[in-house]
Short mmCIF file of C-alpha atoms in Angstrom, two decimals:
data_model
loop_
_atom_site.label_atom_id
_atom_site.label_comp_id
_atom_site.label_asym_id
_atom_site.label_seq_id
_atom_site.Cartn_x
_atom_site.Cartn_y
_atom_site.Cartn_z
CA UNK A 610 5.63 33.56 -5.56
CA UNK A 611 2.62 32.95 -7.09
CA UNK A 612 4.23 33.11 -10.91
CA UNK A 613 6.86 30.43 -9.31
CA UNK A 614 4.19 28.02 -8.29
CA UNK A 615 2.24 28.26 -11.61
CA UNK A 616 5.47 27.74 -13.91
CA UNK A 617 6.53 24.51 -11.29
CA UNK A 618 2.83 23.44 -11.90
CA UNK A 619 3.43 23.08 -15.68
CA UNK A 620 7.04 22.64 -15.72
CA UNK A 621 6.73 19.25 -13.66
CA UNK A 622 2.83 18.65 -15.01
CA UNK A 623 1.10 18.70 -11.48
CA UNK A 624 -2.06 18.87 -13.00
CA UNK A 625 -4.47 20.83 -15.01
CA UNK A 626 -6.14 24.35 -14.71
CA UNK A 627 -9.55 22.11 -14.53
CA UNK A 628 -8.48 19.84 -12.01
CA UNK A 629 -10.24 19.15 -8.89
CA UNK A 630 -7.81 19.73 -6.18
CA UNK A 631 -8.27 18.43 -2.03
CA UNK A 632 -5.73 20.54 -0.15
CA UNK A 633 -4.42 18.61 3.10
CA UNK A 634 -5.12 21.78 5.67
CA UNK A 635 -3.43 21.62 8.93
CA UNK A 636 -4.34 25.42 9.79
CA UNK A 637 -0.39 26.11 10.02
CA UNK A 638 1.18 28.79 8.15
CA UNK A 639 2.04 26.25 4.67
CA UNK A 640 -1.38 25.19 4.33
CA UNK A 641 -2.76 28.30 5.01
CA UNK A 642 -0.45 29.88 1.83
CA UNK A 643 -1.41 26.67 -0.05
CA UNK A 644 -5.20 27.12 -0.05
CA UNK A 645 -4.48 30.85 -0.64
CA UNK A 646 -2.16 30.29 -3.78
CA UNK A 647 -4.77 27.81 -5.22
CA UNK A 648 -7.44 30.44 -4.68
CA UNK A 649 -5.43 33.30 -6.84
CA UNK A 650 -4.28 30.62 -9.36
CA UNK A 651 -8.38 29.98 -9.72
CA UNK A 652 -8.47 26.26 -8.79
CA UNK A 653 -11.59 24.43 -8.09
CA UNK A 654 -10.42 23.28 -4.45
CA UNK A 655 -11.61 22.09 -1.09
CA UNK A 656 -10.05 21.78 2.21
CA UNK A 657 -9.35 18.32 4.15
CA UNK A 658 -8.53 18.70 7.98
CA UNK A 659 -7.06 15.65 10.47
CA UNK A 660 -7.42 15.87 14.07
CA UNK A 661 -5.37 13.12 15.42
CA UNK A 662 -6.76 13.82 19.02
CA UNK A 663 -3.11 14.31 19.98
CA UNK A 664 -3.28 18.51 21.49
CA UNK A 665 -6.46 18.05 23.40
CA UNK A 666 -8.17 21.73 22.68
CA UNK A 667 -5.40 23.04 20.59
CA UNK A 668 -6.93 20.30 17.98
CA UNK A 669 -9.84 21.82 18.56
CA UNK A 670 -9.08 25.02 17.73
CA UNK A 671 -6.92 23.82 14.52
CA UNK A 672 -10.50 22.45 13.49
CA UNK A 673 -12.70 25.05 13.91
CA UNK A 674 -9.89 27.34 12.31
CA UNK A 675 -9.91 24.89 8.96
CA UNK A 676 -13.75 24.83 8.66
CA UNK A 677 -13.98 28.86 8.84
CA UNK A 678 -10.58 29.02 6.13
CA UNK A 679 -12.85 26.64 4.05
CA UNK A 680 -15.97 29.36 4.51
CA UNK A 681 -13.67 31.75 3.93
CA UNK A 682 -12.87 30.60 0.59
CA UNK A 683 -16.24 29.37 0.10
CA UNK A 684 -15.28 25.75 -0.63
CA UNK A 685 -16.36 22.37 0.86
CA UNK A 686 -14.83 21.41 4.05
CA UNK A 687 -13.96 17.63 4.86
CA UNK A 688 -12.55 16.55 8.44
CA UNK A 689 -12.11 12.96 10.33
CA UNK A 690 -10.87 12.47 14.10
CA UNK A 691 -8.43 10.03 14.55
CA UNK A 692 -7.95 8.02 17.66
CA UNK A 693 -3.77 8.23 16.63
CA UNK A 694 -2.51 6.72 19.70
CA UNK A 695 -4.36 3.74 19.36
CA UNK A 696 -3.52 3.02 16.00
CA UNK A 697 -0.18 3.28 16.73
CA UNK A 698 0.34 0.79 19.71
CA UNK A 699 -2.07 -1.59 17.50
CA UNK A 700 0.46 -1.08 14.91
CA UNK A 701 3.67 -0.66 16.35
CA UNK A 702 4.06 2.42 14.53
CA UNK A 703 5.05 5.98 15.98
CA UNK A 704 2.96 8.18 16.73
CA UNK A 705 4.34 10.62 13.33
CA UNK A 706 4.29 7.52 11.27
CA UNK A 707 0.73 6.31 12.16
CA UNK A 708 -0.37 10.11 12.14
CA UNK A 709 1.25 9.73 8.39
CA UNK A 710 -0.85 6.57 7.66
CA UNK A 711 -4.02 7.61 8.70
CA UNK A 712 -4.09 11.22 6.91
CA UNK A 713 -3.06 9.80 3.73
CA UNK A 714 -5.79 6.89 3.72
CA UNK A 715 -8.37 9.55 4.73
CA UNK A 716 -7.51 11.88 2.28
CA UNK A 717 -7.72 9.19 -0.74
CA UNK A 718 -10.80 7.89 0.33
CA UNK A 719 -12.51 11.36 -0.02
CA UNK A 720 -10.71 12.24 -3.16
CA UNK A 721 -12.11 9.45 -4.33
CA UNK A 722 -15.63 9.58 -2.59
CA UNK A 723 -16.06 13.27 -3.59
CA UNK A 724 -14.51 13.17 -7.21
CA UNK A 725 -11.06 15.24 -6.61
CA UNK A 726 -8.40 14.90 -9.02
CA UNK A 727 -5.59 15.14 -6.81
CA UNK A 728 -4.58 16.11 -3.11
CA UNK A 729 -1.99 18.66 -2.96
CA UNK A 730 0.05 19.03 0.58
CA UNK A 731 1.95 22.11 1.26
CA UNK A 732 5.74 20.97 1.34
CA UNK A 733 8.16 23.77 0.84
CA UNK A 734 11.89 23.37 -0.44
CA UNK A 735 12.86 23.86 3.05
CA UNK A 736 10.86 20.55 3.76
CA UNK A 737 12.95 18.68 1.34
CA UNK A 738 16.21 20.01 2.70
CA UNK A 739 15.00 18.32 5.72
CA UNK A 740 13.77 14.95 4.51
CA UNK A 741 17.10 14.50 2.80
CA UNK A 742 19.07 15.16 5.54
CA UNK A 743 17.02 12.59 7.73
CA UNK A 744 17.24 10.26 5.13
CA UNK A 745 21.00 10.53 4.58
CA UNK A 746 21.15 10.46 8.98
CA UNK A 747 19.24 6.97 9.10
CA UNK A 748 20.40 5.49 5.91
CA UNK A 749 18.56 5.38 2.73
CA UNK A 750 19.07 4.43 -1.34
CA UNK A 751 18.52 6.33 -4.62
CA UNK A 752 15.10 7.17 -3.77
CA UNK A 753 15.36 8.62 -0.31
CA UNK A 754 18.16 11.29 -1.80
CA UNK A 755 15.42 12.75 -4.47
CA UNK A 756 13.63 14.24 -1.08
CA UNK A 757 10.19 14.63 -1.25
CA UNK A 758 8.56 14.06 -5.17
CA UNK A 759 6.83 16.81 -6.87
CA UNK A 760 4.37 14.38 -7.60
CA UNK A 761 3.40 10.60 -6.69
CA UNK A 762 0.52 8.80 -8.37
CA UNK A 763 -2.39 11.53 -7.16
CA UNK A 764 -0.66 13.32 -4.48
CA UNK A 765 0.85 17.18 -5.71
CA UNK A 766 3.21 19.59 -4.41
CA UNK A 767 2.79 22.36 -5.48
CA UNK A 768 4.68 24.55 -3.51
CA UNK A 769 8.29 22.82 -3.54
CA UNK A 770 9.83 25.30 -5.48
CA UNK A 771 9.29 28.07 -2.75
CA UNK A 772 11.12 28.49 0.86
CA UNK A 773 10.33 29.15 3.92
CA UNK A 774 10.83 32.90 3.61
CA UNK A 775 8.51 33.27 0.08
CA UNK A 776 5.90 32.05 1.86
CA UNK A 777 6.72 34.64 5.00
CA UNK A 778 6.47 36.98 2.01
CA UNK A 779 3.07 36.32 1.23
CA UNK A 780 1.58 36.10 4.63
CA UNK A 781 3.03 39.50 5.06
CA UNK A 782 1.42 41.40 1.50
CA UNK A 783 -1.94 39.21 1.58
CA UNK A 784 -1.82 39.95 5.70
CA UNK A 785 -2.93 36.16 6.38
CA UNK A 786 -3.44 34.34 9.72
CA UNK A 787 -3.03 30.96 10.46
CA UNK A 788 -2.56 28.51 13.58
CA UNK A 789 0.70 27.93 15.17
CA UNK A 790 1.98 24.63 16.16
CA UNK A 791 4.13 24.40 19.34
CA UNK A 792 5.20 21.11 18.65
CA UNK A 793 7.28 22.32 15.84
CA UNK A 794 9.44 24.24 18.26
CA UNK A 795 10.53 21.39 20.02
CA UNK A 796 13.72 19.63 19.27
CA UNK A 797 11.69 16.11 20.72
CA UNK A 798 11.17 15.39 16.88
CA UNK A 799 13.60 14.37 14.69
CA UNK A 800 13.26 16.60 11.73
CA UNK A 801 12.76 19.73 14.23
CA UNK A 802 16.41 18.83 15.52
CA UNK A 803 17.44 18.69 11.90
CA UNK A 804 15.26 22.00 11.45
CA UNK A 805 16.56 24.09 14.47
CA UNK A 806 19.82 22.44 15.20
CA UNK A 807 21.46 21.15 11.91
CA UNK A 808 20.25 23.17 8.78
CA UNK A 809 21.62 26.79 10.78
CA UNK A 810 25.41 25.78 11.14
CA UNK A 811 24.92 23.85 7.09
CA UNK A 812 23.96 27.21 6.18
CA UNK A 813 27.23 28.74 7.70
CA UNK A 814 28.69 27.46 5.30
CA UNK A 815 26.43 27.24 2.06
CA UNK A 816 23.74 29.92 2.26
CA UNK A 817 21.83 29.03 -0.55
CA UNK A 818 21.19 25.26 0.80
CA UNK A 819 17.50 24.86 0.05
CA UNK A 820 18.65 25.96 -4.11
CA UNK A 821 21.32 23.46 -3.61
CA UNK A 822 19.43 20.18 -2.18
CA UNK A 823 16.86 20.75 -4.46
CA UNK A 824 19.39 20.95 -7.45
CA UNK A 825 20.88 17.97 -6.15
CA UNK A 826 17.32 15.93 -5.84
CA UNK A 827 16.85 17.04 -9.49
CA UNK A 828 20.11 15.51 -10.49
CA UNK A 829 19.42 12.56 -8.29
CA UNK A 830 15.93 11.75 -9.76
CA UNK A 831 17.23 11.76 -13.13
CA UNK A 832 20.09 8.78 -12.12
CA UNK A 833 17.01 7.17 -10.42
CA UNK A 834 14.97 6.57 -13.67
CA UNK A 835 18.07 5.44 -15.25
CA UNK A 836 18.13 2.85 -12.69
CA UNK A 837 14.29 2.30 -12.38
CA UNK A 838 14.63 1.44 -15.82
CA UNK A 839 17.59 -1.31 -15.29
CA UNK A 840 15.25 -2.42 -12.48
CA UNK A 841 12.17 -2.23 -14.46
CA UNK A 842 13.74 -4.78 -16.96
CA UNK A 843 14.52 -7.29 -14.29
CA UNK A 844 11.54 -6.90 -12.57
CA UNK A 845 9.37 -7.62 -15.66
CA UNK A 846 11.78 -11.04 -16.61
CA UNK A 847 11.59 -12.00 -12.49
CA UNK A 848 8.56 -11.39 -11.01
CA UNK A 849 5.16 -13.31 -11.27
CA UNK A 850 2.23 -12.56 -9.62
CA UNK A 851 -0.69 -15.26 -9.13
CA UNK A 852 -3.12 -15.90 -6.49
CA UNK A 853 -2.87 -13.61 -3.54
CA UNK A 854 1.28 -14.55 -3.81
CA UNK A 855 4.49 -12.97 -5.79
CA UNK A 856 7.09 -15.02 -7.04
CA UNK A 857 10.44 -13.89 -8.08
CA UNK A 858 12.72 -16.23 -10.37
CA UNK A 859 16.34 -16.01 -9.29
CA UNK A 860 17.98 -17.29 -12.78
CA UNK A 861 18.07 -13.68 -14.07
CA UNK A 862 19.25 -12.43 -11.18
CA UNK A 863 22.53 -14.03 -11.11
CA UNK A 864 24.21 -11.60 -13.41
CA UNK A 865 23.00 -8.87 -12.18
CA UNK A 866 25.00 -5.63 -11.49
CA UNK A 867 24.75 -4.92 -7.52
CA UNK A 868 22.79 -7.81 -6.52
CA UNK A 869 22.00 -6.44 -3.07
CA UNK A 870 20.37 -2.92 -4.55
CA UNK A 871 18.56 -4.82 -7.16
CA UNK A 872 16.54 -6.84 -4.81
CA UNK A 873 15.84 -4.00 -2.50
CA UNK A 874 14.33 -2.29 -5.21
CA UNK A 875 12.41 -5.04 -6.72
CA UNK A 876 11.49 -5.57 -2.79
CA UNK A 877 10.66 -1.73 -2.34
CA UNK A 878 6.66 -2.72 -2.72
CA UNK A 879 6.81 -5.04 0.04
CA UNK A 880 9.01 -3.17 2.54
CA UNK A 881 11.66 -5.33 2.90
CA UNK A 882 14.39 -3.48 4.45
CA UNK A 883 18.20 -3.14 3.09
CA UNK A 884 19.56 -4.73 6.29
CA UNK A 885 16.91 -7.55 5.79
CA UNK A 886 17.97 -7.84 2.12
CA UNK A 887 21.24 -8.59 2.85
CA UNK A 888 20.32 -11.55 5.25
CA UNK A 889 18.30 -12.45 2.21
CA UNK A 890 21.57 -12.48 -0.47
CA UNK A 891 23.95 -14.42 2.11
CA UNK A 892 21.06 -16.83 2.02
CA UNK A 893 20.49 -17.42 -1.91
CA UNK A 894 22.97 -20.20 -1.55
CA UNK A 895 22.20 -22.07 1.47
CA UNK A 896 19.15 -24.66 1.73
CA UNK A 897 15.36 -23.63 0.58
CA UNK A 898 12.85 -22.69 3.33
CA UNK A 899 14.01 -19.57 4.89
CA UNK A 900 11.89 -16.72 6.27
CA UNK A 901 12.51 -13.47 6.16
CA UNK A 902 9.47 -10.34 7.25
CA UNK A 903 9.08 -7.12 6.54
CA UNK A 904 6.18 -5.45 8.48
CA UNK A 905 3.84 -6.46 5.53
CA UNK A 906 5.23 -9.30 4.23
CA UNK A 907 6.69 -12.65 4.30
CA UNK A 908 9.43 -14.18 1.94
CA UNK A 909 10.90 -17.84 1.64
CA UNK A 910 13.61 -19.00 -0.32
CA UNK A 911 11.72 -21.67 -2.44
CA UNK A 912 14.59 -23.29 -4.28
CA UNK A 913 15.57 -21.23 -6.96
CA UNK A 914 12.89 -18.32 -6.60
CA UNK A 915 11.67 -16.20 -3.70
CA UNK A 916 7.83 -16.49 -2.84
CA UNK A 917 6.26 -13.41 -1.03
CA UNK A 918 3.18 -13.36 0.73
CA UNK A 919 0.94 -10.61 2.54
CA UNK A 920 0.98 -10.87 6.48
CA UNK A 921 -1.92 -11.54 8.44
CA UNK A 922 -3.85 -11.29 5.47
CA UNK A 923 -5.59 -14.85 5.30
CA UNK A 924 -7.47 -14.77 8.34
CA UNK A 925 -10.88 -13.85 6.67
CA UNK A 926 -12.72 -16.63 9.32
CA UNK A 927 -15.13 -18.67 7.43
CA UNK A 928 -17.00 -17.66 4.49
CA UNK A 929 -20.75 -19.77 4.04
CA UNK A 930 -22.29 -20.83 0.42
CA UNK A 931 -25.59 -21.51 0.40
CA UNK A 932 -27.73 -23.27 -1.89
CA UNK A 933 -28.32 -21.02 -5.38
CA UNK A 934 -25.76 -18.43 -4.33
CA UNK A 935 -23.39 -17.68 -7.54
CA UNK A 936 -20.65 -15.64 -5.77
CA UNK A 937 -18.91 -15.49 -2.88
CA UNK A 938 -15.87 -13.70 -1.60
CA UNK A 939 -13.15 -14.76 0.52
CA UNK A 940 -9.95 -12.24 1.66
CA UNK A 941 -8.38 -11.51 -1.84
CA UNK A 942 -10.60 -14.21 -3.86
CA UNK A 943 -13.52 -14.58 -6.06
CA UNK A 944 -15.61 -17.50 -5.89
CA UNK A 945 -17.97 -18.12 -9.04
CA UNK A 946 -20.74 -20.60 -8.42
CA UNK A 947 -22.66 -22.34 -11.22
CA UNK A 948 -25.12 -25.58 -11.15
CA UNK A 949 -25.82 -27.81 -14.09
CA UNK A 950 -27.61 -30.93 -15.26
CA UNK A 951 -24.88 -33.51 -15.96
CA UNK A 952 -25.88 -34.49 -18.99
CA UNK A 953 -25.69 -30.85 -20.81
CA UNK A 954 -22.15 -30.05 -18.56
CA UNK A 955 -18.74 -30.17 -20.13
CA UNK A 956 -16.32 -30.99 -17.46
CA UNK A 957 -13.43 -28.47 -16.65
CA UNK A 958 -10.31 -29.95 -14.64
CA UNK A 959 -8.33 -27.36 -14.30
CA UNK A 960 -6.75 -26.79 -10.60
CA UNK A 961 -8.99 -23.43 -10.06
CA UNK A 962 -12.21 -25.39 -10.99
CA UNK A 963 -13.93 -27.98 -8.75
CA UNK A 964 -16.93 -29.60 -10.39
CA UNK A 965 -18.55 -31.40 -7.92
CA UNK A 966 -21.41 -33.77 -7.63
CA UNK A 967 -24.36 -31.48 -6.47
CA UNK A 968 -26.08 -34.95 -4.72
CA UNK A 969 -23.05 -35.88 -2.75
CA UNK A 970 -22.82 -32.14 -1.18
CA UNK A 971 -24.72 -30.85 2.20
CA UNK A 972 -25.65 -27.03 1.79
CA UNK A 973 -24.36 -24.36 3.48
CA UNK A 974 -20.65 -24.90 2.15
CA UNK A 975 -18.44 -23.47 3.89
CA UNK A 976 -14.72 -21.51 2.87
CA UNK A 977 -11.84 -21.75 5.66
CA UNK A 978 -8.22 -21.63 5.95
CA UNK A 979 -7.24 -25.82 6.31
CA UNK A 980 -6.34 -26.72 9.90
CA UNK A 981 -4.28 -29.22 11.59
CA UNK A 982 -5.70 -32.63 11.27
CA UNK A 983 -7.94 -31.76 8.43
CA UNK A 984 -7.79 -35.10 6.08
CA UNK A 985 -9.48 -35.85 2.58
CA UNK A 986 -9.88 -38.33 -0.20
CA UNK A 987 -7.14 -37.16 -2.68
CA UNK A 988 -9.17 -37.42 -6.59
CA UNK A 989 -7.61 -40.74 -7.89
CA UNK A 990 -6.90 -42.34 -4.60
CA UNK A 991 -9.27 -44.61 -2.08
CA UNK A 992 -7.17 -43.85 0.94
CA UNK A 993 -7.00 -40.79 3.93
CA UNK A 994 -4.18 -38.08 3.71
CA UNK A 995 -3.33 -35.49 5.73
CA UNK A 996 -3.98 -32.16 4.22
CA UNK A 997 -0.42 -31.28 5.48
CA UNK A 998 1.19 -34.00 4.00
CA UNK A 999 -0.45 -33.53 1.00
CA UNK A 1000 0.98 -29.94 0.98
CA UNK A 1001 4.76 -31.12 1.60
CA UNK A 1002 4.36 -33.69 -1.23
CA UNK A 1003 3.29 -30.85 -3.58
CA UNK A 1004 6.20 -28.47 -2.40
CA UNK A 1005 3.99 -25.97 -1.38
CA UNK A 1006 6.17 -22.96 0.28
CA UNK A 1007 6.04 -22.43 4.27
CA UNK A 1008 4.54 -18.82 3.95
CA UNK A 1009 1.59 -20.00 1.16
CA UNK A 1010 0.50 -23.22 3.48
CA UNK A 1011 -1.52 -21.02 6.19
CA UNK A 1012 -3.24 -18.91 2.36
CA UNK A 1013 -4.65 -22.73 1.54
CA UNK A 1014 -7.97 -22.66 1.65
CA UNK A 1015 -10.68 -25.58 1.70
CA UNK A 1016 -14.07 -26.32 0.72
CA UNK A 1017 -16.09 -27.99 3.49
CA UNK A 1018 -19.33 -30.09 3.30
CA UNK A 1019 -20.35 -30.86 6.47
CA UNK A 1020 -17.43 -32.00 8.01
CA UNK A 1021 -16.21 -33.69 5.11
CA UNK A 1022 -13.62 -31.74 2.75
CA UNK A 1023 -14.83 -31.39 -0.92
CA UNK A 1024 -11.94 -29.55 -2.55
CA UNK A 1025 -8.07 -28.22 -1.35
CA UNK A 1026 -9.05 -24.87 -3.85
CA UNK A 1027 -6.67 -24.64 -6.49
CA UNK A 1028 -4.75 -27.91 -5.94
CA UNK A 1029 -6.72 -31.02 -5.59
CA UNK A 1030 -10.43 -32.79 -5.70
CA UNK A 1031 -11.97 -34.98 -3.36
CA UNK A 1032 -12.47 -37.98 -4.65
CA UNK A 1033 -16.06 -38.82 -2.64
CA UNK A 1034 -17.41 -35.72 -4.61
CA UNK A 1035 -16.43 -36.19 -8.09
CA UNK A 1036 -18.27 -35.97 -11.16
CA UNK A 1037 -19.53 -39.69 -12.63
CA UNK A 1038 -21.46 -41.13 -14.80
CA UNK A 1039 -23.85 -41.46 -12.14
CA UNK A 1040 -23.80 -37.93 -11.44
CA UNK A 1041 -27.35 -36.06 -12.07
CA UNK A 1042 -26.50 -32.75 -11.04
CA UNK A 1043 -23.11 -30.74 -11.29
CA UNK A 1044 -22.00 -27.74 -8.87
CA UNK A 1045 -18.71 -26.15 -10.45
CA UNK A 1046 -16.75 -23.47 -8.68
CA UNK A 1047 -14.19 -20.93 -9.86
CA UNK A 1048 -11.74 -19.06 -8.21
CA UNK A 1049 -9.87 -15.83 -9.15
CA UNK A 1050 -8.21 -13.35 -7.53
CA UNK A 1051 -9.81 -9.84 -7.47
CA UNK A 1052 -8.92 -7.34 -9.69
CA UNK A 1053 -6.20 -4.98 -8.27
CA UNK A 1054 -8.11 -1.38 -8.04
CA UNK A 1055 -7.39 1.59 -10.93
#
């Protein structure tokens, strides 16, 4: 076994004999061979252990069983208790799916704390006969019939070349002990139906299934990065990205081979589901304006592109900038504050810039989402308008009005950021003193 998970290792590039590896330990008989394998294949590991709080002191004992494997070994031991159920109502999520979520944002943030190289999780061939399966039950496209990747950006599997009963053959010779789970007897889950009740009768009748799926998710994931690539082409003519927002242009699109699996994939980032993206394609001809969610995101037809936009992610409250402060951050964007005398300042117009006169302004500033009622001088004009009219004169899409922010002084609004001046606060001749702000978007993290 061991020889089997070293040649998958370099055959599919998992990572390097050097690497820094954090092993996702449950305490249950996979994770148990994991840690073992990566000790006789003389990696530099450490074990990461959950408790979602979900089997009172059988969670417990899972816990105290990691930290003493981790002794055992003689490598560092990280754990985190999770309050699962909550998260889940909060999210609306299962209890498997928020369980999932939380692990896999846990065990980042240490890799990343701690200076790992990768995580590696203990899935077995057996668990990709079962993901595929589930998949094919509940519906899925290219991607859900590759099964379970050998790798994904810094997550490894080493072990996905080896069943159920290789790893029963190394408990036995290395005489190992590990935790048993009783929930994975019950048939209450999903995949332990597939497990218990399905995969026996398919292997009536093809007794080498685990060689075969995983034959087949080879075969599969080499179609898929055809197709990524297809995709990849559209996605790099049809998608823009730009303040906090993603628009896709619809012109190349027209022509293009399966319409309805085209946009799922391009959509794949923002969870739009299949069902949802055909709504969305019986709707490319109809009027603009239409909404369409996924649990993350937002969409609107906007004439003759789509405009996404992160949920619930533009309620940052109110952000305050003081007098002398040169930065200030608000949700996704980047404020940069700079004062000047007027007479040595070179004015910059451009819609991400507001140069204002520092005399006319009343310190703290203050950053907020606009509101109904809000009003201001448009630059150019002597008269009122409604910040919401001015947003339907300028087009702006239904899911970016509640991202527009303003710039408040005193009551009074200064600047609509990234669309349009006040007029009371603009730059003269008279003007002594300048304050200019900036705003950009924060760089996406490495």
């Amino acid at each position: 076994m061991l020889q089997k998970v070293s040649g998958f290792i370099q055959a599919q590039n998992l990572c390097q004999p050097d690497s820094k590896i954090l092993a996702a330990v449950s305490g249950g008989i996979d994770s148990v061979v994991l840690c073992e394998v990566l000790h006789q294949l003389k990696y530099e590991f450490a074990v990461a252990h959950c408790n979602f709080g979900l089997r009172a002191e059988d969670a417990e004992a899972d816990q105290l069983f990691a930290k003493k494997l981790a002794k055992q070994y003689d490598v560092p031991f990280f754990t985190e208790n999770f309050n699962t159920r909550a998260f889940a109502e909060q999210e609306k999520l299962s209890i498997q799916m928020a369980a999932r979520t939380l692990r896999y944002e846990w065990f980042e943030q240490v890799r990343q704390q701690e200076g790992y190289d990768y995580i590696a999780t203990a899935h077995h061939s057996n668990d990709l006969t079962e993901t595929i399966l589930l998949h094919l039950t509940k519906g899925t496209g290219i991607a859900g019939l590759h099964g379970i990747p050998a790798k994904n950006d810094n997550i490894i599997r080493p072990m996905l070349t080896v069943t159920k009963d290789d790893i029963y053959d190394l408990v036995t010779s290395r005489k190992l002990i590990w935790r048993e789970d009783s929930s994975n007897e019950t048939t209450k889950y999903q995949r332990n139906k597939i497990r218990h009740e399905v995969i026996p009768v398919l292997k009536e009748i093809n007794p080498s299934l685990e060689e075969t799926m995983q034959q087949t998710a080879e075969r599969v994931s080499h179609a898929e990065r055809i197709v990524a690539a297809y995709i990849d082409d559209l996605r790099a003519q049809s998608i823009k990205e730009a303040e906090n927002a993603w628009y896709i242009s619809l012109v190349p699109l027209q022509n293009a081979t399966g319409l309805p699996v085209v946009l799922h994939e391009l959509l794949r980032p923002f969870s739009f589901s299949y069902t949802v993206v055909l709504e969305l394609v019986d709707a490319l001809d109809g009027i603009s304006g239409k909404q369409f969610d996924s649990p993350t995101h937002t969409l609107v037809k906007d004439r003759d592109q789509l405009v996404i936009t992160p949920r619930n992610l533009s309620s940052f409250g109110s952000i305050l900038i003081n007098q002398g402060d040169t930065e200030a951050e608000a949700g996704n964007l980047v404020f940069k504050i700079k004062y000047a005398e007027a007479d040595k300042y070179k004015l910059n117009t451009k819609p991400h810039v507001a140069a204002l006169d520092a005399d006319q302004l009343k310190f703290p500033l203050k950053l907020r989402s606009w509101q109904e009622g809000d009003w201001f001088v448009p630059l150019g004009m002597n008269g009122k308008k409604k910040v919401s009219d001015f947003l339907i004169d300028k087009k702006v899409p239904a899911n970016l009005k509640p991202q527009t922010l303003v710039l408040v002084s005193d009551q009074s609004i200064a600047w609509i950021v990234n669309q349009r001046l006040d007029n009371r606060f603009k730059v003269t001749d008279k003007t002594e003193r300048v304050v200019e702000i900036s705003v950009q978007a924060k760089p996406s993290a490495s």
